[in-house]
Short mmCIF file of C-alpha atoms and ligand atoms in Angstrom, two decimals:
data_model
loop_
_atom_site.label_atom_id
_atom_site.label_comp_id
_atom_site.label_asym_id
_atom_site.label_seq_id
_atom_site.Cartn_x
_atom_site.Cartn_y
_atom_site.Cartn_z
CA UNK A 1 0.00 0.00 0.00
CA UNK A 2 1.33 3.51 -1.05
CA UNK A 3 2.19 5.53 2.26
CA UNK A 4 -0.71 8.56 1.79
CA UNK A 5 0.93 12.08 2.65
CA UNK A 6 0.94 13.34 5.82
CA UNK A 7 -0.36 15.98 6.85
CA UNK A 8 1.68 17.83 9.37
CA UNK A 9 2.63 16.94 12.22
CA UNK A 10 1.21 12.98 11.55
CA UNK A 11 2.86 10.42 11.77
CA UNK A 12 3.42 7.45 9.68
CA UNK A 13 0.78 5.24 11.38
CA UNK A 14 -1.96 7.89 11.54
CA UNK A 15 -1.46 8.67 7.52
CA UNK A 16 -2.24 5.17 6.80
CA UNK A 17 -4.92 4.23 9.04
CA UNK A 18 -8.59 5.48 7.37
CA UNK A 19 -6.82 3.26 4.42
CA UNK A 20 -5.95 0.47 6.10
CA UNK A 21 -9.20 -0.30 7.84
CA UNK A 22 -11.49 0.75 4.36
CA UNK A 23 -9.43 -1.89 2.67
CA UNK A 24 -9.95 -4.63 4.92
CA UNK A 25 -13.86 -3.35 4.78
CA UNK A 26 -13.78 -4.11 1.40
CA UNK A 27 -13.13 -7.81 1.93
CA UNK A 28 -16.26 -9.58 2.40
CA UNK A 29 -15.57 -11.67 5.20
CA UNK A 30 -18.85 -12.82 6.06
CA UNK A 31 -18.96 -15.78 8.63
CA UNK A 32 -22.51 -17.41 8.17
CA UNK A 33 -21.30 -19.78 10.95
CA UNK A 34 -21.24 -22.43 7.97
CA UNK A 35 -18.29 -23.74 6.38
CA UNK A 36 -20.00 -23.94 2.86
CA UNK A 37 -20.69 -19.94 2.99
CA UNK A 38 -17.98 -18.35 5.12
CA UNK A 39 -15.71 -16.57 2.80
CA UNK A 40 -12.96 -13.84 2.11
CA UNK A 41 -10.94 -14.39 5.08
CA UNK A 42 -7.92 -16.78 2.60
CA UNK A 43 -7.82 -13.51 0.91
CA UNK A 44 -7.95 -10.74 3.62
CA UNK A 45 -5.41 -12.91 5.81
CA UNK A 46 -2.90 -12.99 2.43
CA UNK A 47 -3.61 -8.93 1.93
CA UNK A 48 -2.72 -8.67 5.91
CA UNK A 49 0.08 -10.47 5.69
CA UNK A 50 1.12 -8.46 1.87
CA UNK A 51 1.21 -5.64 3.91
CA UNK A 52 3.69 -6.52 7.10
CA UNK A 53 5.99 -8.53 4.13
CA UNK A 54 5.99 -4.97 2.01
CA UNK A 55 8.22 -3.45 5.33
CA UNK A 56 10.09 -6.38 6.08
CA UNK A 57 8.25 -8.69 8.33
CA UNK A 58 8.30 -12.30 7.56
CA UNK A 59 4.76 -13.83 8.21
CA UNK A 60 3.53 -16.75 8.95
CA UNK A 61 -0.09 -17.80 7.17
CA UNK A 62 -1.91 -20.51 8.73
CA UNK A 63 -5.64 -22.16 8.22
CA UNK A 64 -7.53 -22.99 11.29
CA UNK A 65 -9.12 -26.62 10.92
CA UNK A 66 -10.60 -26.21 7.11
CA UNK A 67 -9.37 -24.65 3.99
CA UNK A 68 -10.11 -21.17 3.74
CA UNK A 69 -9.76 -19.91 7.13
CA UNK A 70 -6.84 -18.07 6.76
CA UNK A 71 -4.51 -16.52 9.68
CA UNK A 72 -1.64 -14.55 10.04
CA UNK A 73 0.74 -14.41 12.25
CA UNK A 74 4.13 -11.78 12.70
CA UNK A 75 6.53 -11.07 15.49
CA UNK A 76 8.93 -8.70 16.09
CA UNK A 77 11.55 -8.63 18.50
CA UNK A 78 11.33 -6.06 21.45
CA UNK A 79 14.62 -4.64 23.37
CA UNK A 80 14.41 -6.72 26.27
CA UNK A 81 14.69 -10.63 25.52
CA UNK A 82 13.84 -11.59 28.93
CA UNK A 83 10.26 -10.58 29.03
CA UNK A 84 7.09 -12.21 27.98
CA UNK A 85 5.71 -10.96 24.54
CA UNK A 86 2.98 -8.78 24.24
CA UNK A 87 0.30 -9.83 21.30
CA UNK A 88 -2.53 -7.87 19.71
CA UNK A 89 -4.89 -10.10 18.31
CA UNK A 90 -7.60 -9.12 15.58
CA UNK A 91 -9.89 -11.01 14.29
CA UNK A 92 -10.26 -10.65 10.04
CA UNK A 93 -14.15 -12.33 9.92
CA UNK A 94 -17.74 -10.01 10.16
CA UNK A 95 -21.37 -11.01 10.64
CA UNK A 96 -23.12 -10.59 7.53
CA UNK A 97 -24.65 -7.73 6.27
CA UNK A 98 -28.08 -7.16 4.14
CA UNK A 99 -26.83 -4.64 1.89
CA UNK A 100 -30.68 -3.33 1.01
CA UNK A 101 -30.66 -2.21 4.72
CA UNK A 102 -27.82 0.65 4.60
CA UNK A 103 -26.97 3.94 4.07
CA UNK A 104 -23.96 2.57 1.75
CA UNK A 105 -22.66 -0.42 0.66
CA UNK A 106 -21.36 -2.86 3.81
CA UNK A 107 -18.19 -4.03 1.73
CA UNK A 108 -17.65 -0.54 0.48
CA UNK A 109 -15.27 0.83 2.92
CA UNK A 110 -16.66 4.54 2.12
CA UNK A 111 -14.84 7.34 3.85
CA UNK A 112 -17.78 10.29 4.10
CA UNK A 113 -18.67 12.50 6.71
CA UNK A 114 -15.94 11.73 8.95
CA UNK A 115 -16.70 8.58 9.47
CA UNK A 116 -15.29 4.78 7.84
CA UNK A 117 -18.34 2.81 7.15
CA UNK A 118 -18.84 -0.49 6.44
CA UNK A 119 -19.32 -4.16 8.05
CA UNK A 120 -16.40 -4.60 10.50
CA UNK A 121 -15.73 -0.51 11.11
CA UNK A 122 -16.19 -0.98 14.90
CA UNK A 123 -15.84 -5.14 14.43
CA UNK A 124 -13.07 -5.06 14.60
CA UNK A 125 -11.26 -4.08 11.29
CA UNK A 126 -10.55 -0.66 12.91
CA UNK A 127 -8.26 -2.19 15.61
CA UNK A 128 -6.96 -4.83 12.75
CA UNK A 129 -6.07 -1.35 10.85
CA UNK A 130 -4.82 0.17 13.77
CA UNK A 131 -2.61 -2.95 14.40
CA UNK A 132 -1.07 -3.29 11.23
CA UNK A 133 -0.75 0.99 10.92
CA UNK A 134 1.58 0.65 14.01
CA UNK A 135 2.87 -2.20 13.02
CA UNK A 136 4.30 -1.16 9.66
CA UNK A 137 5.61 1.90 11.12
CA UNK A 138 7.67 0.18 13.92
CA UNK A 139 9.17 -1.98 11.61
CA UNK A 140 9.60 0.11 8.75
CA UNK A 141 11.27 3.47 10.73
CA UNK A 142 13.40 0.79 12.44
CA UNK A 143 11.62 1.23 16.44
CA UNK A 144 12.43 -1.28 18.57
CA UNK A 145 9.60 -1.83 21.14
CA UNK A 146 10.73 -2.55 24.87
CA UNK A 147 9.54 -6.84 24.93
CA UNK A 148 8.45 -8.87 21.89
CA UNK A 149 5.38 -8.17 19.85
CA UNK A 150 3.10 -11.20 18.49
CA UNK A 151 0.81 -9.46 15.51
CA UNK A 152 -2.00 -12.11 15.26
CA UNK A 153 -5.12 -12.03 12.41
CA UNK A 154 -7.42 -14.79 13.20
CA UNK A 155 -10.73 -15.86 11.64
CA UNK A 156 -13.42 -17.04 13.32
CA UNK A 157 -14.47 -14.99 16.07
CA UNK A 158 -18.03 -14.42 14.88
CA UNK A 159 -18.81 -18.59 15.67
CA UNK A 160 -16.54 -19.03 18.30
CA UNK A 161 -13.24 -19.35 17.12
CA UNK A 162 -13.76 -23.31 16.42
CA UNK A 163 -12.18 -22.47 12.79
CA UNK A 164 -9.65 -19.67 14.02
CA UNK A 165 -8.60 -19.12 18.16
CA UNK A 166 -9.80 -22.67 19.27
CA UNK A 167 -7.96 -24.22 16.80
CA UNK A 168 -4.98 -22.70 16.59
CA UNK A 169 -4.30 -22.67 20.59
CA UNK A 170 -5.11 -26.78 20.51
CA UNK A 171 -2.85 -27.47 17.99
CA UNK A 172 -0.01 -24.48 17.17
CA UNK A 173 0.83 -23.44 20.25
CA UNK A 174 4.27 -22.34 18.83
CA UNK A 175 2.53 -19.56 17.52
CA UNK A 176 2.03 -18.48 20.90
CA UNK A 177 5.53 -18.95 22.04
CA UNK A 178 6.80 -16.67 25.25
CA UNK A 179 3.47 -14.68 24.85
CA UNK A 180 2.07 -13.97 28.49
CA UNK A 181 -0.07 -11.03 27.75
CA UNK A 182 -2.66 -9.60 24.81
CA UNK A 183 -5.09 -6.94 24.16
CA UNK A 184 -7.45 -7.41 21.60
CA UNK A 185 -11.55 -6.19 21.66
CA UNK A 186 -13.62 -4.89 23.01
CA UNK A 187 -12.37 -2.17 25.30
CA UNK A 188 -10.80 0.97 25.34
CA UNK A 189 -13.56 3.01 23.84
CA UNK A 190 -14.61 5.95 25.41
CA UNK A 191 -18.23 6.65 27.30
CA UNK A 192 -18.93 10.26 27.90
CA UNK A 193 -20.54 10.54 31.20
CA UNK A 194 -22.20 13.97 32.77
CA UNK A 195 -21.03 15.14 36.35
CA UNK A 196 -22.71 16.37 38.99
CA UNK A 197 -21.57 20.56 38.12
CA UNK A 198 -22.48 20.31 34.70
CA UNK A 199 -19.59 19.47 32.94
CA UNK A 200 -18.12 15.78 30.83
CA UNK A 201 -15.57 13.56 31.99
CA UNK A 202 -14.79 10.69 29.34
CA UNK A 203 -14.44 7.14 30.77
CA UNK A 204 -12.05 4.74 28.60
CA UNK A 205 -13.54 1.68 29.31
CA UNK A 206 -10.96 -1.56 29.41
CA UNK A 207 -12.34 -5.20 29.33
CA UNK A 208 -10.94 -7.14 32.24
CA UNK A 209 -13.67 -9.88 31.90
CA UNK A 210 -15.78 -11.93 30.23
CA UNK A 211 -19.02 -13.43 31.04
CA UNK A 212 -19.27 -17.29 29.88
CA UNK A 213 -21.00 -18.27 26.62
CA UNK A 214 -22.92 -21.43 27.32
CA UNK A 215 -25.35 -22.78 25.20
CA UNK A 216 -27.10 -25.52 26.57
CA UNK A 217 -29.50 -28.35 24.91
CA UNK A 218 -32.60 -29.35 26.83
CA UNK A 219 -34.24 -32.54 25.81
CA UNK A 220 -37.43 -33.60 27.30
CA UNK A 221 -38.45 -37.51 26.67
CA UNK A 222 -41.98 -38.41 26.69
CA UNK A 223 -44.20 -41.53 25.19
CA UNK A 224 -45.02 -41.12 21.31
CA UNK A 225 -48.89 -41.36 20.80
CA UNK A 226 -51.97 -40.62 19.12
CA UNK A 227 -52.98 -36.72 19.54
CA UNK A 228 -56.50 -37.62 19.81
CA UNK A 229 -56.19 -39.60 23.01
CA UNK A 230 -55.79 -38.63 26.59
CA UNK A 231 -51.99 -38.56 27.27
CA UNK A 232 -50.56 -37.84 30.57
CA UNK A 233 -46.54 -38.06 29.11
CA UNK A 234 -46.05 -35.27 26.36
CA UNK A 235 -42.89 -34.57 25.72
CA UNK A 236 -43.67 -30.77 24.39
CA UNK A 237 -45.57 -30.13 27.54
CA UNK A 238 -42.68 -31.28 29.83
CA UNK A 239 -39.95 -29.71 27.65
CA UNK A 240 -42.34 -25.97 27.17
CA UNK A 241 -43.14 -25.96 31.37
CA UNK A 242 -39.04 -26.21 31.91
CA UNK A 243 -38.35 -23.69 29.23
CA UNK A 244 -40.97 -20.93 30.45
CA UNK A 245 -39.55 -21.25 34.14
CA UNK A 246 -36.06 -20.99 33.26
CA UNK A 247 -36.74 -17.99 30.97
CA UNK A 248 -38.26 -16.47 33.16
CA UNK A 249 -36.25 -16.86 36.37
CA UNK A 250 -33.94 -13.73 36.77
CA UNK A 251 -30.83 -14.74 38.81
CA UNK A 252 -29.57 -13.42 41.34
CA UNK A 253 -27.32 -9.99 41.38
CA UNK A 254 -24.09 -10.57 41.96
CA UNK A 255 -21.07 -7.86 41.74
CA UNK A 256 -17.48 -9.47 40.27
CA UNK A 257 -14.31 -7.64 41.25
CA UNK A 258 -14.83 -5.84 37.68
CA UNK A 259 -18.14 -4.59 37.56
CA UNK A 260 -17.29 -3.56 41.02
CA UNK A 261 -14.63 -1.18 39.92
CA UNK A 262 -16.53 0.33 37.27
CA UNK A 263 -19.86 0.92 39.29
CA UNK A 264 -17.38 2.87 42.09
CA UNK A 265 -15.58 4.78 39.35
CA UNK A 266 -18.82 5.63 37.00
CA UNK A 267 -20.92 6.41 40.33
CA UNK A 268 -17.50 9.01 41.64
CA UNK A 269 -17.37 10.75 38.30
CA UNK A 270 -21.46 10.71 38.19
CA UNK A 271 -22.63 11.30 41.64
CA UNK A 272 -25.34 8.49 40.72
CA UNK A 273 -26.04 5.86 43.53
CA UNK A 274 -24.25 3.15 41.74
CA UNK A 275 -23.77 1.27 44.86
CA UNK A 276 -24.62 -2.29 44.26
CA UNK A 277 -26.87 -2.86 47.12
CA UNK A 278 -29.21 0.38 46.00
CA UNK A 279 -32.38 -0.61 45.44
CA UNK A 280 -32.98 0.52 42.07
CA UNK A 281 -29.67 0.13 40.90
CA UNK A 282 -30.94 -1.19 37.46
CA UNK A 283 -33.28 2.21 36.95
CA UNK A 284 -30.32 4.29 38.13
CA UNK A 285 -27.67 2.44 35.63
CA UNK A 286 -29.88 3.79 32.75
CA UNK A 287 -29.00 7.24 33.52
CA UNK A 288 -25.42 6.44 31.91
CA UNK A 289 -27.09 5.95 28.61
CA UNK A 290 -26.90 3.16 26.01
CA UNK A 291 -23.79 1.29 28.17
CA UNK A 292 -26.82 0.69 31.06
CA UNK A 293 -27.72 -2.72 28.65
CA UNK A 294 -24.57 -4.21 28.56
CA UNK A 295 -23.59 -3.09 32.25
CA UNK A 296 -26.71 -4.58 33.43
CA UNK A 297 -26.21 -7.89 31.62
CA UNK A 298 -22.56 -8.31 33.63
CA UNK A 299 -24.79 -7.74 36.86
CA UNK A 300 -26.13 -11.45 36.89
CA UNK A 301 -26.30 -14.94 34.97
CA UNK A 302 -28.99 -15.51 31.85
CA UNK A 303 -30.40 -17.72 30.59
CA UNK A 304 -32.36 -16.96 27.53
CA UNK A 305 -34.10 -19.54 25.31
CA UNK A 306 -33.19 -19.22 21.52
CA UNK A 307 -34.79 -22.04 20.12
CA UNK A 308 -36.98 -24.75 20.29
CA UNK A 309 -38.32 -27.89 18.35
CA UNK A 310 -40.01 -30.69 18.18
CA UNK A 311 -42.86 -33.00 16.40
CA UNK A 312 -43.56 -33.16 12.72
CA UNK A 313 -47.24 -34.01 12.22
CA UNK A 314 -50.53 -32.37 14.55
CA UNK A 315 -51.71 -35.37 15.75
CA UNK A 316 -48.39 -36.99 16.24
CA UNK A 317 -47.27 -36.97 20.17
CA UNK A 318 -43.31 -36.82 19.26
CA UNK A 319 -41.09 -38.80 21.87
CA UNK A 320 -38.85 -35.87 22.23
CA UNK A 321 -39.05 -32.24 22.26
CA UNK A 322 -35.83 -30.04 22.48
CA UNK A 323 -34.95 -26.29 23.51
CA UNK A 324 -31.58 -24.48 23.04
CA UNK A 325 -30.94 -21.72 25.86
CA UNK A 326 -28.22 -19.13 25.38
CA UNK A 327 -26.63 -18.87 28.98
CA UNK A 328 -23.84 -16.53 30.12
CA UNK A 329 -22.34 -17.07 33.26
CA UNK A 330 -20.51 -15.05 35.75
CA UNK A 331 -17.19 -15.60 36.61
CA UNK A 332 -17.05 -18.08 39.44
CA UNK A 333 -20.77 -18.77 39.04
CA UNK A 334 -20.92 -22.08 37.31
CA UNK A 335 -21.82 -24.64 39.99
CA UNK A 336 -24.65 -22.52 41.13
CA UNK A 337 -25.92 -22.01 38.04
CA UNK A 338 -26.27 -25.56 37.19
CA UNK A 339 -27.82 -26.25 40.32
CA UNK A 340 -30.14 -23.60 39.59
CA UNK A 341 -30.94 -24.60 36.21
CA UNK A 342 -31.57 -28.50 37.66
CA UNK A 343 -34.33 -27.17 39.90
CA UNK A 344 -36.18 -25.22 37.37
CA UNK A 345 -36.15 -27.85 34.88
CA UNK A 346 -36.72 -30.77 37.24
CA UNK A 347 -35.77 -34.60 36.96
CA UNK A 348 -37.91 -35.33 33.59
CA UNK A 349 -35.20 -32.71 31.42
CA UNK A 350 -32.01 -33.47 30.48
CA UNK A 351 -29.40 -30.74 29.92
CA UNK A 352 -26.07 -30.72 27.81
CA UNK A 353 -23.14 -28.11 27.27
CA UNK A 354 -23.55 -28.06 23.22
CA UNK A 355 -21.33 -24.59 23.13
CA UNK A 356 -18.68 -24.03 26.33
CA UNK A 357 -16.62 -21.09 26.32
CA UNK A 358 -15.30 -20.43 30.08
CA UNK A 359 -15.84 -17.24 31.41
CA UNK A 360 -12.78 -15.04 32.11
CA UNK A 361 -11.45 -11.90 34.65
CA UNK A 362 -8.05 -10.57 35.66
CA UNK A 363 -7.46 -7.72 37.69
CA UNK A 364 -7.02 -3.84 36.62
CA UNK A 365 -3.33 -3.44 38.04
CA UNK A 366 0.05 -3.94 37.07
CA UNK A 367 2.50 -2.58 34.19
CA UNK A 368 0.74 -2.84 31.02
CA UNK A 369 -2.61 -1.57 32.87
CA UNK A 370 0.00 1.62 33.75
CA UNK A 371 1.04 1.69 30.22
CA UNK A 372 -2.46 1.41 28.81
CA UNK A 373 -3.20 4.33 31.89
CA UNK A 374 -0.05 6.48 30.56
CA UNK A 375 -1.02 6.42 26.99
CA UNK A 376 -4.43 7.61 27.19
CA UNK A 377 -4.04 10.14 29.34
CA UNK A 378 -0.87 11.89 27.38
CA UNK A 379 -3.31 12.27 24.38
CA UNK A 380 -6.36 13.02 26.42
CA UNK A 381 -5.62 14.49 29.62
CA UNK A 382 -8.77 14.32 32.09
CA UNK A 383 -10.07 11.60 30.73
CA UNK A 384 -10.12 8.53 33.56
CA UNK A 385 -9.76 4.41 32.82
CA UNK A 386 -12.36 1.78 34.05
CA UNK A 387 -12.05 -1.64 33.93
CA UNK A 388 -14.91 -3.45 33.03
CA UNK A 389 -16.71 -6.86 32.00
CA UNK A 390 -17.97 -8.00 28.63
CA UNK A 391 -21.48 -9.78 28.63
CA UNK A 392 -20.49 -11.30 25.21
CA UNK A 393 -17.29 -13.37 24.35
CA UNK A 394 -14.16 -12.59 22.57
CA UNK A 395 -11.08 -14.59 21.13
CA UNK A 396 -9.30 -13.52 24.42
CA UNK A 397 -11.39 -16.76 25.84
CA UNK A 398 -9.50 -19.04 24.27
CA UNK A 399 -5.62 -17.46 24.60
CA UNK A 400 -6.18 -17.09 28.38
CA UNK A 401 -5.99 -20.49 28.15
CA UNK A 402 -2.88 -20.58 27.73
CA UNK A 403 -2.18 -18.70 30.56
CA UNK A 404 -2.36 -15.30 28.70
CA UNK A 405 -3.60 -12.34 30.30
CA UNK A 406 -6.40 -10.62 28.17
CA UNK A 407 -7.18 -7.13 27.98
CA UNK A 408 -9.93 -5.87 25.88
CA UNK A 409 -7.81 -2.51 24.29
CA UNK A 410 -9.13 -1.34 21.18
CA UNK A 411 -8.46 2.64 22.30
CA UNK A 412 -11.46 4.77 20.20
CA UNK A 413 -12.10 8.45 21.39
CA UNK A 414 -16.10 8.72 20.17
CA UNK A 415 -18.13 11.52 20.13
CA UNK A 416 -20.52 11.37 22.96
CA UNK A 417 -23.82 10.91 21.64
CA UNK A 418 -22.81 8.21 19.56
CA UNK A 419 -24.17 4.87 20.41
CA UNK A 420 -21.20 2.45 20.01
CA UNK A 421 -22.71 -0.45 21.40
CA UNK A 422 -25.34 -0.34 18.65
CA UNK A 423 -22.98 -0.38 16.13
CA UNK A 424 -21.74 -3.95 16.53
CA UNK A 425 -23.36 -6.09 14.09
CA UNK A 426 -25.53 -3.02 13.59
CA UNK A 427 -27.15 -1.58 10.20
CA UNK A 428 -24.56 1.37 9.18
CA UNK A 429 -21.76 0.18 11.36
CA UNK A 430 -19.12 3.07 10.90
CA UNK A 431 -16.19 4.53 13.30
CA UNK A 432 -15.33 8.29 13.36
CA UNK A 433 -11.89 9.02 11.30
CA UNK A 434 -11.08 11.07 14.17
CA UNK A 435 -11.64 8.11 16.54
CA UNK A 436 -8.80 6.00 14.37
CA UNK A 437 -6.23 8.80 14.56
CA UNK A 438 -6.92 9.26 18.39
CA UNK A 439 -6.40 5.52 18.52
CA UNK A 440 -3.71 4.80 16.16
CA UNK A 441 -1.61 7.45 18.58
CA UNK A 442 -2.55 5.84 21.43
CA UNK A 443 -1.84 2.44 20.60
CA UNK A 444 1.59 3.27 19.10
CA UNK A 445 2.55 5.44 22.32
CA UNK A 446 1.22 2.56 25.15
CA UNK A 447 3.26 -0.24 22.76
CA UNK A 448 6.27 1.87 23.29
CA UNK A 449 6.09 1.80 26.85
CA UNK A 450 4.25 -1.84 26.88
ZN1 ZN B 501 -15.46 -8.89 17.33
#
């Protein structure tokens, strides 16, 4: 890729990002969740890895389980030899996108009114641009970064990393070689929150968790019949009582170390009573805007029921009737879930584990947290960093692992009435130019002092 000119006072890195992340836009990398109709990510991993060869890297391009899904993988060697590497992981795959439905073209990477628009602009080919922007730089101005750097491109993420993350920490581990901590999404983003005199602070929100994603089979065994007769062992009827109590049980609130931090932090900077054991702490989280959804899903487990099937003729009593429910699980939670779960679908229900991602959290402290800390700050003095847990699941589930410690740290300064969270696999996903500048300097500064 040409190197755009600068405009003064830019750096490298910043004059190549808005290009970087509209090219990768314009791969379709749809994951359907289906082998037979994921696509584009052979092709986006060999343009990734075009573009650390053009400055000298040497790459390593990998597929994850089936032909097609295409990684990449570069290192470069930090200053100090003794300390763990550092990686920043992207993942190169999207949800798909109905085109009919948007303001422009998904796979058109459009740069117009400030803003880079397309599927993937917030996930997560801006931090993949980001990465590489930085990336290129470093290597091609000859910076040497204090400890080892692991560039990883993975496909997958959008089904769970079976055919990208999963794979490639069961069987290439020597990818992962000496790493011991990553940042990847989905943190670092900013959340504009109002103070008690009237004035803005920004919070830069960092992932330090990660709910569970559990998704669990019910089956419920009955006797096959006649629908015309009287029938006292119905499979449906068993399988729909279980279902309606589960879904709607709401568990009970429970605070992790994380959600902790950032209900102390956004309640100093607020004055709102964000104090766990307040009443109406669900009416009061609302008050911090569109965050209050994903906030109040790290508050306690869920269990939501996503599908459910069974017979195939009206007066056919089917022997079995089945239910998938999407669960997500607190840290530290899991035996009392399952107990709970047992009780509301009684003895005549069996359950199974059919997805069973672990759930994740490490603490807010230490040197990269400083660095992460440091590097904000110099480019946005005033503003404060949270830590905070994701409802949803990343990649970073399956590296931690390995003993890595995850960090969602995708750093985006966004304007303040901007809903990020609705963006993600959203109609008219985009992410402010400004936001990948503010970023691109970030990420480049903390990596220096990483
Ligand atoms: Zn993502």
């Amino acid at each position: 890729m040409p190197t755009k000119q600068k405009t003064p006072g830019q750096g490298r890195a910043e004059a190549e990002v808005v290009e970087l992340v509209s090219a990768l836009i314009r791969f379709d990398t749809s994951n359907t969740g289906e082998l037979a109709t994921t696509k584009g990510e052979r092709e986006c991993a060999q343009w990734v890895a075009t573009q650390l060869k053009e400055v000298g890297y040497e790459t390593e391009y990998v597929e994850s389980g089936a032909p097609g899904r295409g990684n990449v993988f570069a290192r470069l060697k930090g200053s100090d030899p003794n300390r763990g590497a550092l990686m920043l992981h992207g993942h190169l795959d999207v949800v798909p996108a109905e085109p009919a439905d948007w303001r422009v073209h998904p796979f058109s990477g459009a740069v117009e009114n400030g803003y880079v628009w397309g599927r993937g602009a917030v996930d997560m080919k801006d931090m993949v641009g980001m990465i590489l922007a930085v990336a290129r730089k470093f290597k091609a101005e000859g910076i040497v970064p204090p400890r080892d750097l692991v560039f990883a491109f993975v496909a997958d993420e959008e089904a769970g990393g079976a055919y990208g993350c999963q794979w490639l920490v069961a069987n290439r581990h020597d990818l992962f070689e000496g790493v011991t901590e990553a940042i990847g999404e989905v943190g670092g983003f900013s959340l504009t929150v109002p103070r008690p005199d009237g004035t803005d602070r920004r919070l830069y929100l960092v992932q330090t968790a990660e709910k569970s994603l559990k998704w669990m089979r019910l089956t419920a065994k009955g006797r096959a019949g006649h629908g015309s007769f009287l029938h006292t062992d119905n499979a449906v009827t068993t399988l729909a009582q279980a279902v309606a109590r589960l879904g709607a049980h709401t568990f009970p609130l429970v605070v992790s170390d994380s959600v902790a931090e950032f209900l102390d932090a956004a309640g100093e900077e607020t004055g709102l009573d964000l104090d766990p054991t307040s009443p109406d702490l669900d009416g009061t989280l609302a008050k911090l805007g569109t965050i209050a959804n994903l906030i109040g899903a790290t508050l306690r487990d869920t269990a939501n029921p996503t599908m459910l099937s069974a017979g195939y003729k009206a007066n056919v009593i089917p022997q079995t009737a089945e239910a998938v429910v999407d669960c997500r699980i607190l840290p530290g939670r899991l035996t009392e879930f399952e107990a709970t779960v047992d009780d509301l679908i009684g003895p005549d229900v069996q359950r199974e584990w059919i997805t069973d991602l672990d759930s994740y959290e490490t603490t807010f402290d230490g040197h990269l947290v400083d660095a992460m800390n440091e590097a904000i700050l110099a480019h946005d003095p005033g503003a404060r960093t949270v830590p905070y847990m994701l409802s949803g699941g990343t990649d970073a589930k399956a590296f931690a692992k390995l003993g890595i410690r995850c960090f969602g740290f995708s750093p985006l300064q966004l304007p303040p009435d901007l809903d990020f969270t609705a963006l993600f696999h959203g109609v008219d996903e985009r992410v402010p130019v400004d936001a990948l500048l503010f970023g691109t300097r970030v990420l480049e500064r903390f990596l220096l002092h990483s």
